PDB file of C-alpha atoms in Angstrom:
ATOM      1  CA  UNK A 516       5.478 -33.543 -28.859  1.00 63.00           C
ATOM      2  CA  UNK A 517       1.945 -34.459 -29.778  1.00 73.00           C
ATOM      3  CA  UNK A 518      -0.943 -32.013 -30.304  1.00 75.00           C
ATOM      4  CA  UNK A 519      -2.316 -32.355 -26.763  1.00 77.00           C
ATOM      5  CA  UNK A 520       1.048 -31.552 -25.210  1.00 78.00           C
ATOM      6  CA  UNK A 521       1.467 -28.523 -27.478  1.00 75.00           C
ATOM      7  CA  UNK A 522      -2.045 -27.349 -26.595  1.00 76.00           C
ATOM      8  CA  UNK A 523      -1.246 -27.743 -22.902  1.00 79.00           C
ATOM      9  CA  UNK A 524       1.985 -25.773 -23.286  1.00 72.00           C
ATOM     10  CA  UNK A 525       0.102 -23.004 -25.167  1.00 74.00           C
ATOM     11  CA  UNK A 526      -2.529 -22.879 -22.401  1.00 75.00           C
ATOM     12  CA  UNK A 527       0.184 -22.533 -19.735  1.00 73.00           C
ATOM     13  CA  UNK A 528       1.844 -19.692 -21.660  1.00 65.00           C
ATOM     14  CA  UNK A 529      -1.509 -17.976 -22.273  1.00 70.00           C
ATOM     15  CA  UNK A 530      -2.224 -18.204 -18.517  1.00 68.00           C
ATOM     16  CA  UNK A 531       1.204 -16.704 -17.609  1.00 64.00           C
ATOM     17  CA  UNK A 532       0.740 -13.874 -20.087  1.00 65.00           C
ATOM     18  CA  UNK A 533      -2.695 -13.105 -18.620  1.00 67.00           C
ATOM     19  CA  UNK A 534      -1.166 -13.013 -15.128  1.00 67.00           C
ATOM     20  CA  UNK A 535       1.460 -10.472 -16.218  1.00 62.00           C
ATOM     21  CA  UNK A 536       0.927  -6.865 -14.996  1.00 59.00           C
ATOM     22  CA  UNK A 537      -0.901  -4.458 -17.237  1.00 56.00           C
ATOM     23  CA  UNK A 538       1.016  -1.850 -19.250  1.00 53.00           C
ATOM     24  CA  UNK A 539      -0.342   1.168 -17.341  1.00 56.00           C
ATOM     25  CA  UNK A 540       1.534   2.412 -14.266  1.00 58.00           C
ATOM     26  CA  UNK A 541       0.010   1.858 -10.825  1.00 61.00           C
ATOM     27  CA  UNK A 542      -1.959   4.632  -9.183  1.00 69.00           C
ATOM     28  CA  UNK A 543       0.444   6.876  -7.311  1.00 68.00           C
ATOM     29  CA  UNK A 544      -0.674   7.498  -3.749  1.00 69.00           C
ATOM     30  CA  UNK A 545       0.898  10.586  -2.302  1.00 77.00           C
ATOM     31  CA  UNK A 546       2.456   9.494   0.969  1.00 77.00           C
ATOM     32  CA  UNK A 547       2.395  13.111   2.265  1.00 75.00           C
ATOM     33  CA  UNK A 548      -1.378  13.157   1.907  1.00 81.00           C
ATOM     34  CA  UNK A 549      -1.575   9.879   3.858  1.00 84.00           C
ATOM     35  CA  UNK A 550       0.545  11.401   6.664  1.00 83.00           C
ATOM     36  CA  UNK A 551      -1.684  14.502   6.630  1.00 85.00           C
ATOM     37  CA  UNK A 552      -4.713  12.217   7.150  1.00 88.00           C
ATOM     38  CA  UNK A 553      -3.036  10.455  10.086  1.00 89.00           C
ATOM     39  CA  UNK A 554      -2.361  13.834  11.730  1.00 91.00           C
ATOM     40  CA  UNK A 555      -5.941  15.007  11.346  1.00 93.00           C
ATOM     41  CA  UNK A 556      -8.520  14.783  14.140  1.00 95.00           C
ATOM     42  CA  UNK A 557     -11.646  12.984  12.875  1.00 94.00           C
ATOM     43  CA  UNK A 558     -13.901  15.327  14.875  1.00 94.00           C
ATOM     44  CA  UNK A 559     -12.713  18.849  13.957  1.00 94.00           C
ATOM     45  CA  UNK A 560     -10.905  17.732  10.759  1.00 94.00           C
ATOM     46  CA  UNK A 561      -7.942  19.897  11.678  1.00 92.00           C
ATOM     47  CA  UNK A 562      -4.446  18.936  12.844  1.00 91.00           C
ATOM     48  CA  UNK A 563      -4.499  17.450  16.307  1.00 93.00           C
ATOM     49  CA  UNK A 564      -4.294  19.960  19.130  1.00 93.00           C
ATOM     50  CA  UNK A 565      -3.067  18.256  22.353  1.00 94.00           C
ATOM     51  CA  UNK A 566      -3.883  14.720  21.142  1.00 96.00           C
ATOM     52  CA  UNK A 567      -5.401  12.537  23.906  1.00 96.00           C
ATOM     53  CA  UNK A 568      -5.486   8.761  23.768  1.00 95.00           C
ATOM     54  CA  UNK A 569      -8.638   7.045  25.012  1.00 96.00           C
ATOM     55  CA  UNK A 570      -8.498   3.589  26.637  1.00 96.00           C
ATOM     56  CA  UNK A 571      -9.919   2.168  23.390  1.00 96.00           C
ATOM     57  CA  UNK A 572      -6.726   3.462  21.661  1.00 95.00           C
ATOM     58  CA  UNK A 573      -8.448   6.131  19.551  1.00 96.00           C
ATOM     59  CA  UNK A 574      -6.991   9.626  19.571  1.00 96.00           C
ATOM     60  CA  UNK A 575      -8.768  12.992  19.460  1.00 96.00           C
ATOM     61  CA  UNK A 576      -7.927  16.609  20.250  1.00 95.00           C
ATOM     62  CA  UNK A 577      -8.271  17.594  23.868  1.00 95.00           C
ATOM     63  CA  UNK A 578     -10.743  20.409  23.003  1.00 95.00           C
ATOM     64  CA  UNK A 579     -12.840  18.019  20.883  1.00 94.00           C
ATOM     65  CA  UNK A 580     -13.007  15.451  23.743  1.00 94.00           C
ATOM     66  CA  UNK A 581     -14.026  18.238  26.137  1.00 93.00           C
ATOM     67  CA  UNK A 582     -17.002  18.975  23.877  1.00 92.00           C
ATOM     68  CA  UNK A 583     -17.975  15.249  23.732  1.00 89.00           C
ATOM     69  CA  UNK A 584     -17.723  14.585  27.489  1.00 89.00           C
ATOM     70  CA  UNK A 585     -20.809  14.043  29.595  1.00 86.00           C
ATOM     71  CA  UNK A 586     -19.738  15.944  32.690  1.00 81.00           C
ATOM     72  CA  UNK A 587     -22.885  15.020  34.624  1.00 83.00           C
ATOM     73  CA  UNK A 588     -22.335  11.244  34.316  1.00 86.00           C
ATOM     74  CA  UNK A 589     -18.522  11.590  34.085  1.00 91.00           C
ATOM     75  CA  UNK A 590     -18.472   9.455  30.953  1.00 91.00           C
ATOM     76  CA  UNK A 591     -17.210   9.905  27.450  1.00 93.00           C
ATOM     77  CA  UNK A 592     -18.369   7.841  24.466  1.00 94.00           C
ATOM     78  CA  UNK A 593     -15.610   7.345  21.867  1.00 94.00           C
ATOM     79  CA  UNK A 594     -16.707   9.070  18.663  1.00 93.00           C
ATOM     80  CA  UNK A 595     -14.948   6.348  16.661  1.00 93.00           C
ATOM     81  CA  UNK A 596     -15.958   3.003  18.199  1.00 95.00           C
ATOM     82  CA  UNK A 597     -18.698   4.180  20.603  1.00 94.00           C
ATOM     83  CA  UNK A 598     -17.011   2.538  23.590  1.00 95.00           C
ATOM     84  CA  UNK A 599     -17.955   4.231  26.859  1.00 94.00           C
ATOM     85  CA  UNK A 600     -15.112   5.416  29.104  1.00 94.00           C
ATOM     86  CA  UNK A 601     -15.162   6.882  32.615  1.00 94.00           C
ATOM     87  CA  UNK A 602     -13.692  10.364  32.745  1.00 93.00           C
ATOM     88  CA  UNK A 603     -10.701  10.484  35.142  1.00 93.00           C
ATOM     89  CA  UNK A 604     -11.060  12.455  38.387  1.00 91.00           C
ATOM     90  CA  UNK A 605      -9.008  15.368  36.939  1.00 90.00           C
ATOM     91  CA  UNK A 606     -11.217  15.541  33.837  1.00 92.00           C
ATOM     92  CA  UNK A 607     -10.582  14.874  30.145  1.00 93.00           C
ATOM     93  CA  UNK A 608      -7.126  16.490  30.343  1.00 93.00           C
ATOM     94  CA  UNK A 609      -6.077  13.498  32.531  1.00 94.00           C
ATOM     95  CA  UNK A 610      -6.467  11.053  29.617  1.00 95.00           C
ATOM     96  CA  UNK A 611      -3.022   9.953  28.387  1.00 95.00           C
ATOM     97  CA  UNK A 612      -1.371  12.250  25.871  1.00 95.00           C
ATOM     98  CA  UNK A 613      -0.524  10.524  22.611  1.00 95.00           C
ATOM     99  CA  UNK A 614       3.185  11.313  22.675  1.00 94.00           C
ATOM    100  CA  UNK A 615       3.920   9.375  19.496  1.00 92.00           C
ATOM    101  CA  UNK A 616       1.427  11.456  17.570  1.00 91.00           C
ATOM    102  CA  UNK A 617       2.745  14.627  19.235  1.00 91.00           C
ATOM    103  CA  UNK A 618       6.235  13.737  17.958  1.00 90.00           C
ATOM    104  CA  UNK A 619       4.961  13.224  14.435  1.00 87.00           C
ATOM    105  CA  UNK A 620       3.131  16.552  14.602  1.00 88.00           C
ATOM    106  CA  UNK A 621       6.379  18.295  15.605  1.00 87.00           C
ATOM    107  CA  UNK A 622       8.305  16.639  12.750  1.00 85.00           C
ATOM    108  CA  UNK A 623       5.595  17.536  10.283  1.00 79.00           C
ATOM    109  CA  UNK A 624       5.652  21.187  11.385  1.00 79.00           C
ATOM    110  CA  UNK A 625       9.450  21.318  10.983  1.00 77.00           C
ATOM    111  CA  UNK A 626       9.310  19.944   7.427  1.00 71.00           C
ATOM    112  CA  UNK A 627       9.676  22.735   4.921  1.00 56.00           C
ATOM    113  CA  UNK A 628       7.690  22.769   1.677  1.00 58.00           C
ATOM    114  CA  UNK A 629      11.002  22.276  -0.229  1.00 61.00           C
ATOM    115  CA  UNK A 630      11.903  19.138   1.712  1.00 63.00           C
ATOM    116  CA  UNK A 631       8.359  17.765   1.359  1.00 61.00           C
ATOM    117  CA  UNK A 632       8.528  18.270  -2.432  1.00 68.00           C
ATOM    118  CA  UNK A 633      11.955  16.552  -2.546  1.00 70.00           C
ATOM    119  CA  UNK A 634      10.633  13.579  -0.573  1.00 67.00           C
ATOM    120  CA  UNK A 635       7.586  13.299  -2.792  1.00 69.00           C
ATOM    121  CA  UNK A 636       9.715  13.427  -5.956  1.00 72.00           C
ATOM    122  CA  UNK A 637      12.113  10.818  -4.590  1.00 68.00           C
ATOM    123  CA  UNK A 638       9.301   8.411  -3.700  1.00 66.00           C
ATOM    124  CA  UNK A 639       7.539   8.948  -7.053  1.00 66.00           C
ATOM    125  CA  UNK A 640      10.778   8.328  -8.973  1.00 68.00           C
ATOM    126  CA  UNK A 641      11.426   5.098  -7.091  1.00 66.00           C
ATOM    127  CA  UNK A 642       7.859   3.857  -7.650  1.00 64.00           C
ATOM    128  CA  UNK A 643       8.296   4.397 -11.415  1.00 62.00           C
ATOM    129  CA  UNK A 644      11.643   2.592 -11.420  1.00 60.00           C
ATOM    130  CA  UNK A 645      10.166  -0.376  -9.560  1.00 59.00           C
ATOM    131  CA  UNK A 646       7.266  -0.455 -12.026  1.00 59.00           C
ATOM    132  CA  UNK A 647       9.653  -0.367 -15.035  1.00 59.00           C
ATOM    133  CA  UNK A 648      11.680  -3.298 -13.558  1.00 57.00           C
ATOM    134  CA  UNK A 649       8.549  -5.352 -12.983  1.00 59.00           C
ATOM    135  CA  UNK A 650       7.307  -4.608 -16.502  1.00 62.00           C
ATOM    136  CA  UNK A 651      10.677  -5.546 -17.985  1.00 62.00           C
ATOM    137  CA  UNK A 652      10.770  -8.839 -16.069  1.00 60.00           C
ATOM    138  CA  UNK A 653       7.257  -9.638 -17.258  1.00 60.00           C
ATOM    139  CA  UNK A 654       8.269  -8.928 -20.890  1.00 58.00           C
ATOM    140  CA  UNK A 655      11.365 -11.124 -20.496  1.00 58.00           C
ATOM    141  CA  UNK A 656       9.263 -14.000 -19.153  1.00 58.00           C
ATOM    142  CA  UNK A 657       6.828 -13.674 -22.056  1.00 60.00           C
ATOM    143  CA  UNK A 658       9.716 -13.684 -24.534  1.00 61.00           C
ATOM    144  CA  UNK A 659      11.283 -16.677 -22.811  1.00 59.00           C
ATOM    145  CA  UNK A 660       8.046 -18.710 -23.038  1.00 56.00           C
ATOM    146  CA  UNK A 661       7.534 -17.764 -26.680  1.00 59.00           C
ATOM    147  CA  UNK A 662      11.097 -18.959 -27.346  1.00 58.00           C
ATOM    148  CA  UNK A 663      10.308 -22.146 -25.424  1.00 55.00           C
ATOM    149  CA  UNK A 664       7.318 -22.787 -27.688  1.00 53.00           C
ATOM    150  CA  UNK A 665       9.491 -22.260 -30.773  1.00 55.00           C
ATOM    151  CA  UNK A 666      12.043 -24.784 -29.451  1.00 51.00           C
ATOM    152  CA  UNK A 667       9.245 -27.243 -28.705  1.00 50.00           C
ATOM    153  CA  UNK A 668       7.957 -26.873 -32.275  1.00 52.00           C
ATOM    154  CA  UNK A 669      11.466 -27.390 -33.715  1.00 50.00           C
ATOM    155  CA  UNK A 670      12.304 -30.413 -31.578  1.00 50.00           C
ATOM    156  CA  UNK A 671      10.085 -33.002 -33.343  1.00 52.00           C
ATOM    157  CA  UNK A 672      11.281 -32.000 -36.836  1.00 51.00           C
ATOM    158  CA  UNK A 673      14.930 -31.974 -35.706  1.00 52.00           C
ATOM    159  CA  UNK A 674      14.462 -35.408 -34.157  1.00 53.00           C
ATOM    160  CA  UNK A 675      12.912 -36.685 -37.413  1.00 53.00           C
ATOM    161  CA  UNK A 676      15.886 -35.304 -39.363  1.00 52.00           C
ATOM    162  CA  UNK A 677      18.302 -37.155 -37.099  1.00 52.00           C
ATOM    163  CA  UNK A 678      16.441 -40.390 -37.713  1.00 53.00           C
ATOM    164  CA  UNK A 679      16.620 -39.875 -41.470  1.00 52.00           C
ATOM    165  CA  UNK A 680      20.413 -39.333 -41.274  1.00 52.00           C
ATOM    166  CA  UNK A 681      20.860 -42.473 -39.219  1.00 55.00           C
ATOM    167  CA  UNK A 682      18.461 -44.274 -41.344  1.00 52.00           C
TER     168      UNK A 682
END
C-alpha cells in the first residue's frame, strides 16, 4: 500500500469516527408530558372539556368554542388556523365530538400516579439500554477500523519478508 492509499484509508476512518454518536446520552423527553400536552386545550390551557372537532380538524373545548363563536353571523374562526366555519343550526354543541380524544382523556384519568411512574421508569430504562447498545456498536466499529489500519500497515512488510524468503 502506497502513501496515498494509506492517507485515503486514514481519511475514511477519520470520517467514520466523526460520524459516530457523541458520548453523552440523548435528551430524555418525558412521554407523559407529551401526552399531557396533547390532552390540553390550546385556548384555556386546561384538559379538554367536551372536546369538539372543527371541520379544519382542530379540537377545542366546547366552552372555549362557545366563547369564540360569532352568534350574530353564525360563524366561528378556528383559533389555530383561522379558517372560518359556519356554526351548525343547533349551535357549537352540534360540532362533532372528538371521540378519540375523549377516549384518551378517560384512559389518562384512570391512570394512577404509581402506574404513570412505572411507565416512565420503563421507558427511561429502555432508552438508556438502546443508547448503550448504539455506543457499544460505535466503539466496536472504531476498534475494527483501527485494527484494519494496523493490518494494512503490516501487509507491505509481511509481503517484503515473503519475497526475501523466496529470494
